[in-house]
mmCIF file of C-alpha atoms in Angstrom:
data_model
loop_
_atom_site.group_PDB
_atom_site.id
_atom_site.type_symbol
_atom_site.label_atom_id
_atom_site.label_comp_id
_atom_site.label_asym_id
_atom_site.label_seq_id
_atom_site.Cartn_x
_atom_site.Cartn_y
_atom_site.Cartn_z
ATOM 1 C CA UNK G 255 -8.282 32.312 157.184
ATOM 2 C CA UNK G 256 -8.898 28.806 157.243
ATOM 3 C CA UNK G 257 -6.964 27.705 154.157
ATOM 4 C CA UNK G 258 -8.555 25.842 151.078
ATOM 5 C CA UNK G 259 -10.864 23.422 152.545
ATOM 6 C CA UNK G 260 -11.543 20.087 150.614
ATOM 7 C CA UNK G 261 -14.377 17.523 151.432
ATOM 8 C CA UNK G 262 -14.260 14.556 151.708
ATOM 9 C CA UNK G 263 -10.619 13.816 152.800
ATOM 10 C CA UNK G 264 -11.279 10.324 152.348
ATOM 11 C CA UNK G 265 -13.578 8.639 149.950
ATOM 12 C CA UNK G 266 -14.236 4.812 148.751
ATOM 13 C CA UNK G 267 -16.184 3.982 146.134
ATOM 14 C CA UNK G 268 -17.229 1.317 143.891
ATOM 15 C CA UNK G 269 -16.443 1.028 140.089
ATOM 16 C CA UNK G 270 -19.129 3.000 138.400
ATOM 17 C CA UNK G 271 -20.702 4.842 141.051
ATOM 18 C CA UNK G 272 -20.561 8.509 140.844
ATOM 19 C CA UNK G 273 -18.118 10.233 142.971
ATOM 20 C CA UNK G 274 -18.076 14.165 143.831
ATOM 21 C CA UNK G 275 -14.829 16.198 145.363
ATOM 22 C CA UNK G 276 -15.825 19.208 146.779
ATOM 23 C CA UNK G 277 -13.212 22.630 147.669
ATOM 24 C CA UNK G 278 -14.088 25.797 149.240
ATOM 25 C CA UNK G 279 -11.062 28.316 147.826
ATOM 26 C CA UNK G 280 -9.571 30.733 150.245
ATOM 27 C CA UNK G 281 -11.710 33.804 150.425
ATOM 28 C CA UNK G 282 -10.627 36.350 147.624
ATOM 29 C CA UNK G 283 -8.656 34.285 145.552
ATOM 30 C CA UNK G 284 -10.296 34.230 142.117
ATOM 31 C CA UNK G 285 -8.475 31.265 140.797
ATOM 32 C CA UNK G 286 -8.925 28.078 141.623
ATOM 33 C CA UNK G 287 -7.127 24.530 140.117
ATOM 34 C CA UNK G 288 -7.874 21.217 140.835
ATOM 35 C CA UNK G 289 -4.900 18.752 140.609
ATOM 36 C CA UNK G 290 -4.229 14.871 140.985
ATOM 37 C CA UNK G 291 -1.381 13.035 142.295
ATOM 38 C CA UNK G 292 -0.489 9.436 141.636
ATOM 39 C CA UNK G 293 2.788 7.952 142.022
ATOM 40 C CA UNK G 294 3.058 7.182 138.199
ATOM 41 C CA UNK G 295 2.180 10.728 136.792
ATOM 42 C CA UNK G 296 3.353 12.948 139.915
ATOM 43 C CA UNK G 297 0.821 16.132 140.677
ATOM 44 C CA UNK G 298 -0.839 17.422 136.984
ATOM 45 C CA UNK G 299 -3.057 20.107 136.559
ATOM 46 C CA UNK G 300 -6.864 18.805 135.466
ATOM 47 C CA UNK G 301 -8.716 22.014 135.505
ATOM 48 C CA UNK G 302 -8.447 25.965 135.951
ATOM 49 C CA UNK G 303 -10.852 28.349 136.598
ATOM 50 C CA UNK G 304 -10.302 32.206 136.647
ATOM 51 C CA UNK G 305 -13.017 34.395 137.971
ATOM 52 C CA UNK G 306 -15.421 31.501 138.324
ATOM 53 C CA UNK G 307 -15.298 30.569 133.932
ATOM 54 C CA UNK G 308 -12.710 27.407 133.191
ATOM 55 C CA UNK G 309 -9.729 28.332 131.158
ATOM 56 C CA UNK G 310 -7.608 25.692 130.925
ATOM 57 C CA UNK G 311 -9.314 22.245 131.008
ATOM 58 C CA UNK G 312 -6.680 20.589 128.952
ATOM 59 C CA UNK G 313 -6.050 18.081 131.878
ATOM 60 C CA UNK G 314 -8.916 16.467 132.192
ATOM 61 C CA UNK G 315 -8.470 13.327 131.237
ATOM 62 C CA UNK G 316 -11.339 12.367 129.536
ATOM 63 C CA UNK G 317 -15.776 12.815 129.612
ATOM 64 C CA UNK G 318 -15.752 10.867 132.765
ATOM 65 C CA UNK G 319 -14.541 13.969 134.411
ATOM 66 C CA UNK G 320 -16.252 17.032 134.916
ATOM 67 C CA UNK G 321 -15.760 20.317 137.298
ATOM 68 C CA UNK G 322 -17.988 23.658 138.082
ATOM 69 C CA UNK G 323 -17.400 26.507 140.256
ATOM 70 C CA UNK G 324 -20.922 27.921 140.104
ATOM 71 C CA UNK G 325 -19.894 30.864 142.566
ATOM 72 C CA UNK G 326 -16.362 32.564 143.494
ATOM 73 C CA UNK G 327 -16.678 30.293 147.307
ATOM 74 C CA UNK G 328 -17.518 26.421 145.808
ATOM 75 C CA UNK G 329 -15.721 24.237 143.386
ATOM 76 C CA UNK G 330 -16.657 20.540 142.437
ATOM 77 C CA UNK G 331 -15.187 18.254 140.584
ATOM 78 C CA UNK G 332 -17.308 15.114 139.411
ATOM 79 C CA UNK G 333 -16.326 11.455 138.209
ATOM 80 C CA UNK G 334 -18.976 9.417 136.452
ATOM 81 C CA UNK G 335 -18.607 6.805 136.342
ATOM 82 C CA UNK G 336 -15.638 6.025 138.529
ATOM 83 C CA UNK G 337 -13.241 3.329 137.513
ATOM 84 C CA UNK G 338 -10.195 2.034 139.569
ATOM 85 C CA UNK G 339 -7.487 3.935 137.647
ATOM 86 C CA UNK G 340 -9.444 7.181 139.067
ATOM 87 C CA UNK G 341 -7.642 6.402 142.455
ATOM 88 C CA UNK G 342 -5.294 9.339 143.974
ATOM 89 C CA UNK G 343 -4.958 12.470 145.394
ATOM 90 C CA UNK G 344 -6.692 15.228 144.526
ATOM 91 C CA UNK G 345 -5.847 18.939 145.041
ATOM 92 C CA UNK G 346 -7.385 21.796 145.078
ATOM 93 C CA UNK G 347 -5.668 24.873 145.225
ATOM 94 C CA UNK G 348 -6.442 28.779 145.271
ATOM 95 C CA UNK G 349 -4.362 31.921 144.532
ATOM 96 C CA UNK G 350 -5.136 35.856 144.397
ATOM 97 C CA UNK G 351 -4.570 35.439 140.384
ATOM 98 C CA UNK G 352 -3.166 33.536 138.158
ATOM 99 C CA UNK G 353 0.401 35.134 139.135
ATOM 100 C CA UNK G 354 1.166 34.817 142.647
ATOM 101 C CA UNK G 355 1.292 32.525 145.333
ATOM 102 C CA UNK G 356 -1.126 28.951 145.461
ATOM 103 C CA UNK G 357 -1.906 27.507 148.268
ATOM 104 C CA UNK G 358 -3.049 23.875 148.424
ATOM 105 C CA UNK G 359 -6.009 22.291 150.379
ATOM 106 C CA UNK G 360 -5.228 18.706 152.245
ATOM 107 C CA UNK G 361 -6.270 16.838 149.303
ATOM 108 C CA UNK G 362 -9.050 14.111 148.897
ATOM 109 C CA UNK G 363 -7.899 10.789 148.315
ATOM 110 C CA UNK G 364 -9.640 8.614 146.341
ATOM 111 C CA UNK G 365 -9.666 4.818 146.336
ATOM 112 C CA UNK G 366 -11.926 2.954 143.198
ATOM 113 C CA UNK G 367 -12.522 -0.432 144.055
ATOM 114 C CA UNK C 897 4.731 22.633 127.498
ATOM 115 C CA UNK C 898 7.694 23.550 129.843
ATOM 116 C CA UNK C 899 9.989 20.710 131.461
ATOM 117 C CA UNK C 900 10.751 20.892 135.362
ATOM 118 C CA UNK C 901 13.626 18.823 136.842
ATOM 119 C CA UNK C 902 14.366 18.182 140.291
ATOM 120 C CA UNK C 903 17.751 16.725 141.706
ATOM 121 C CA UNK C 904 18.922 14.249 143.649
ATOM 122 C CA UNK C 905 15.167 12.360 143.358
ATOM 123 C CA UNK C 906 16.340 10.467 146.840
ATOM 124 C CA UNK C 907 18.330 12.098 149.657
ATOM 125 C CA UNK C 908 18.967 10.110 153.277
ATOM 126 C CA UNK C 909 20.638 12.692 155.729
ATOM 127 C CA UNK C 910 22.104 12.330 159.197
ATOM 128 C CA UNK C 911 20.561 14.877 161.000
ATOM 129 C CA UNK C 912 22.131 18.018 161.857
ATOM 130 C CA UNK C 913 23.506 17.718 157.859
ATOM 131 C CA UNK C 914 22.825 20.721 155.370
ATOM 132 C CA UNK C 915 21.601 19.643 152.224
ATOM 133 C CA UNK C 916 20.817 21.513 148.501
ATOM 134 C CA UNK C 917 18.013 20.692 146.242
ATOM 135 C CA UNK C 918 17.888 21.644 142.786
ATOM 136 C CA UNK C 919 15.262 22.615 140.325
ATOM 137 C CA UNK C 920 15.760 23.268 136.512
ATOM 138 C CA UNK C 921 13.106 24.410 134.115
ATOM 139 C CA UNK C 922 13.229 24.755 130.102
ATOM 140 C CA UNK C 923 11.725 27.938 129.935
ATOM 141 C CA UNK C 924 10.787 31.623 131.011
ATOM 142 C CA UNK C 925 9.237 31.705 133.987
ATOM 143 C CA UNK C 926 6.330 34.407 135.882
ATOM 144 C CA UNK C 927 6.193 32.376 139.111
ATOM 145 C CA UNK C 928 8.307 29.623 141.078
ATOM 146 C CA UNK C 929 7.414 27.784 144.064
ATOM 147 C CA UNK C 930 8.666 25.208 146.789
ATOM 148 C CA UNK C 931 6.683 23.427 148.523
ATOM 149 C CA UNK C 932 7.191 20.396 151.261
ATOM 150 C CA UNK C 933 4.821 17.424 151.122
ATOM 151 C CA UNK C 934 4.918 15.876 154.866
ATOM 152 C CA UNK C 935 4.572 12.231 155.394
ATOM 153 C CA UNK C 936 0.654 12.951 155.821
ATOM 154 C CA UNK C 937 0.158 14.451 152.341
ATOM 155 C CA UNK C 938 0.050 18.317 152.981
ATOM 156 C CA UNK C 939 1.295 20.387 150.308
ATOM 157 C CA UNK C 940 3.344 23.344 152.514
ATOM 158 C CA UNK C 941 4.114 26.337 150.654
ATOM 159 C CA UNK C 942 7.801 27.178 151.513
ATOM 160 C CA UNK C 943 8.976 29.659 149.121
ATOM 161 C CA UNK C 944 7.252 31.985 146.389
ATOM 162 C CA UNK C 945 10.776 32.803 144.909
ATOM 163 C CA UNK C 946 10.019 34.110 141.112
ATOM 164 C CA UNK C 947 14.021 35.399 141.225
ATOM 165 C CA UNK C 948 16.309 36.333 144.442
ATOM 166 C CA UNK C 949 17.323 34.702 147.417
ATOM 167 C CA UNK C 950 14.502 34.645 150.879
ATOM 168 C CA UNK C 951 14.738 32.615 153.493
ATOM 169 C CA UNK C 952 13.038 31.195 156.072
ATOM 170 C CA UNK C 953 14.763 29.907 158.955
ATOM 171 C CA UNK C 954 16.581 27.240 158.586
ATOM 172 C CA UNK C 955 15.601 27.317 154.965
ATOM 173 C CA UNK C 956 16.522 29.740 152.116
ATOM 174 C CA UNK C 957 16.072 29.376 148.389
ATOM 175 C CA UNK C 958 17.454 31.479 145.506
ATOM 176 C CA UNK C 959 16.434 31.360 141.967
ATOM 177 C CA UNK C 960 17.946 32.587 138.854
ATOM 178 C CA UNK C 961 15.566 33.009 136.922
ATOM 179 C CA UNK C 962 17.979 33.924 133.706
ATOM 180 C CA UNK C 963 19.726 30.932 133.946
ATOM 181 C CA UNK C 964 16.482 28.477 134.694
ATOM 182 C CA UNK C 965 17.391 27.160 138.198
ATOM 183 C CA UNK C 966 16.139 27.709 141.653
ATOM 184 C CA UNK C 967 18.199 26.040 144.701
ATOM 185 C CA UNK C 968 16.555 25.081 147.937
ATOM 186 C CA UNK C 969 18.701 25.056 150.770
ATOM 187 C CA UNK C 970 18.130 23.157 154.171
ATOM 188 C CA UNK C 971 20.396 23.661 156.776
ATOM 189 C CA UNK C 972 20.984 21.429 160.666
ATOM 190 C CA UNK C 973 18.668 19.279 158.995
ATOM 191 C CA UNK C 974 15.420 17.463 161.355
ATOM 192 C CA UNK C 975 13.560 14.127 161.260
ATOM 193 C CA UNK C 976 10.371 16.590 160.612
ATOM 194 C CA UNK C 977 12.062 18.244 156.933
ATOM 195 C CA UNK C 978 11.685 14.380 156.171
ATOM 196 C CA UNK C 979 9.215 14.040 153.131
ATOM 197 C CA UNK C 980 9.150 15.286 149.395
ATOM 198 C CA UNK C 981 10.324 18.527 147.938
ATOM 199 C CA UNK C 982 8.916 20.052 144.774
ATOM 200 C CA UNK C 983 9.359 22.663 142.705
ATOM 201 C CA UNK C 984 6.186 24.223 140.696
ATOM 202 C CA UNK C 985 6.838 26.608 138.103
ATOM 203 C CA UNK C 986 4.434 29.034 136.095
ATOM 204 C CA UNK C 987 5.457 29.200 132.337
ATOM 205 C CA UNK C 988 5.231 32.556 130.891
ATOM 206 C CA UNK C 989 2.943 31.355 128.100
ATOM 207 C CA UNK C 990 0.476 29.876 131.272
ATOM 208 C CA UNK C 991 -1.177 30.686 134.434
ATOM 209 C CA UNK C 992 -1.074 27.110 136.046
ATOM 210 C CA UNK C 993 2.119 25.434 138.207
ATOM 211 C CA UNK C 994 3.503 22.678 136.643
ATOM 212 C CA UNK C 995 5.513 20.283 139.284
ATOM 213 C CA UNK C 996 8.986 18.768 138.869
ATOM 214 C CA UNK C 997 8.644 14.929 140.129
ATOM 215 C CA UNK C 998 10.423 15.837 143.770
ATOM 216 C CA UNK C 999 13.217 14.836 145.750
ATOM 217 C CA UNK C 1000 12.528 12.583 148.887
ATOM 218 C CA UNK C 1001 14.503 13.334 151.409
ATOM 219 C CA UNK C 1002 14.705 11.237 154.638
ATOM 220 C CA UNK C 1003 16.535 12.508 157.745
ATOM 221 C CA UNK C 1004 17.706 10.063 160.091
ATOM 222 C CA UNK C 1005 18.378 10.637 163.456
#
C-alpha cells in the first residue's frame, strides 16, 4: 500500500486566494483526520470524518475553512480566503476505525504570503 | 479535553547513549501512540502501545495505562533517531489523537 498520499506537498499562495489540500486515505480505512502543525499550537486535530460523514469538526478554526470527503478514497480540505496566519503543516491521516492505529501522510505545507 | 505531557522537551545525546522519553496523560485512554517526526517532516508511526511493553529494535515502549504514562525507550542511540518524539493519545470519551508538544532529541556524533 502506498500510504496516505497528500497533494500538493508544497503550496504558495497569496493572501485571499483560495487554496485546496487534497489526501487520498489508505485503502480501507474508514476514518480519515486532517491535522495542522505550527510551531506555536503543536499538531491539533481540525476535522474527522468516519465512514465518509464529519463527526468532529470542533477544530476548525473558523468559516474560512472547510473539508469534504465525497467518497471513502478522496478528502479535501479548502481555505477561502487564505490569510498568512493559515501557514503550516497540514496532515492527513487514516486509520481502520476510530480505535486503532493512524497513519500520517507527508503533510502539505502551506506558506500565505 | 484530556492533557498530554511529554518530558524532557530537549534532549542532546552522544551517540551510542540510551535515552527515556516520557509521556503523561490526564485521563483514560482507548489508544496510545509514538511517533518520530524526522528532520524532513514525516510523521513515523513507532509504537501503537494502548498498555504493555513491544519493542522494536533498538526501541521499546511500555505504557501503563492505569497509572497514565507510557515510556519510550531508545537504546545505542544514532544521528538518524535525531528529530521530535510525540506521544498521541485517544481519550476514552473521543475517537481522535491528541499530541503532547514532543521532545527534540538531537544525537551527536
Amino acid at each position: 500500500d502506498a500510504g496516505v498520499i497528500q497533494s500538493p506537498r508544497h503550496e504558495v499562495t497569496e493572501m485571499g486566494q483560495e487554496v485546496t489540500l487534497r489526501c487520498k486515505p489508505i485503502s480501507g480505512h474508514n476514518s480519515l483526520f486532517w491535522y495542522r502543525q505550527t510551531m506555536m499550537r503543536g499538531l491539533e486535530l481540525l476535522i474527522y470524518f468516519n465512514n465518509n460523514v464529519p463527526i468532529d469538526d470542533s477544530g476548525m478554526p473558523e468559516d474560512r475553512f472547510s473539508a469534504k470527503m465525497p467518497n471513502a478514497s478522496f478528502s479535501t480540505l479548502k481555505i477561502q480566503p487564505s490569510e498568512p496566519r493559515d501557514s503550516a503543516v497540514y496532515f492527513c491521516a487514516s486509520s481502520p476505525d476510530g480505535l486503532t492505529e493512524a497513519f500520517f501522510g507527508q503533510g502539505t505545507r502551506l506558506t500565505v504570503v | 479535553g484530556i492533557q498530554v505531557e511529554q518530558s524532557p522537551p530537549d534532549l542532546i545525546l552522544q551517540e551510542g547513549a540510551n535515552s527515556t522519553l516520557r509521556c503523561n496523560f490526564s485521563d483514560s485512554v482507548n489508544n496510545l501512540q509514538w511517533f518520530h517526526q524526522n528532520p524532513w517532516g514525516q510523521l513515523i508511526n513507532l509504537f501503537y502501545i494502548p498498555s504493555g511493553t513491544k519493542q522494536n529494535g533498538r526501541l521499546s515502549a511500555t505504557t501503563v495505562a492505569t497509572e497514565r504514562y507510557s515510556l519510550l525507550y531508545i537504546s545505542s542511540s544514532q544521528t538518524t533517531d535525531s528529530g521530535v518524539y510525540f506521544c498521541a493519545v485517544e481519550w476514552f470519551k473521543g475517537r481522535v489523537l491528541v499530541f503532547g508538544k514532543g521532545t527534540r532529541l538531537s544525537v551527536i556524533a
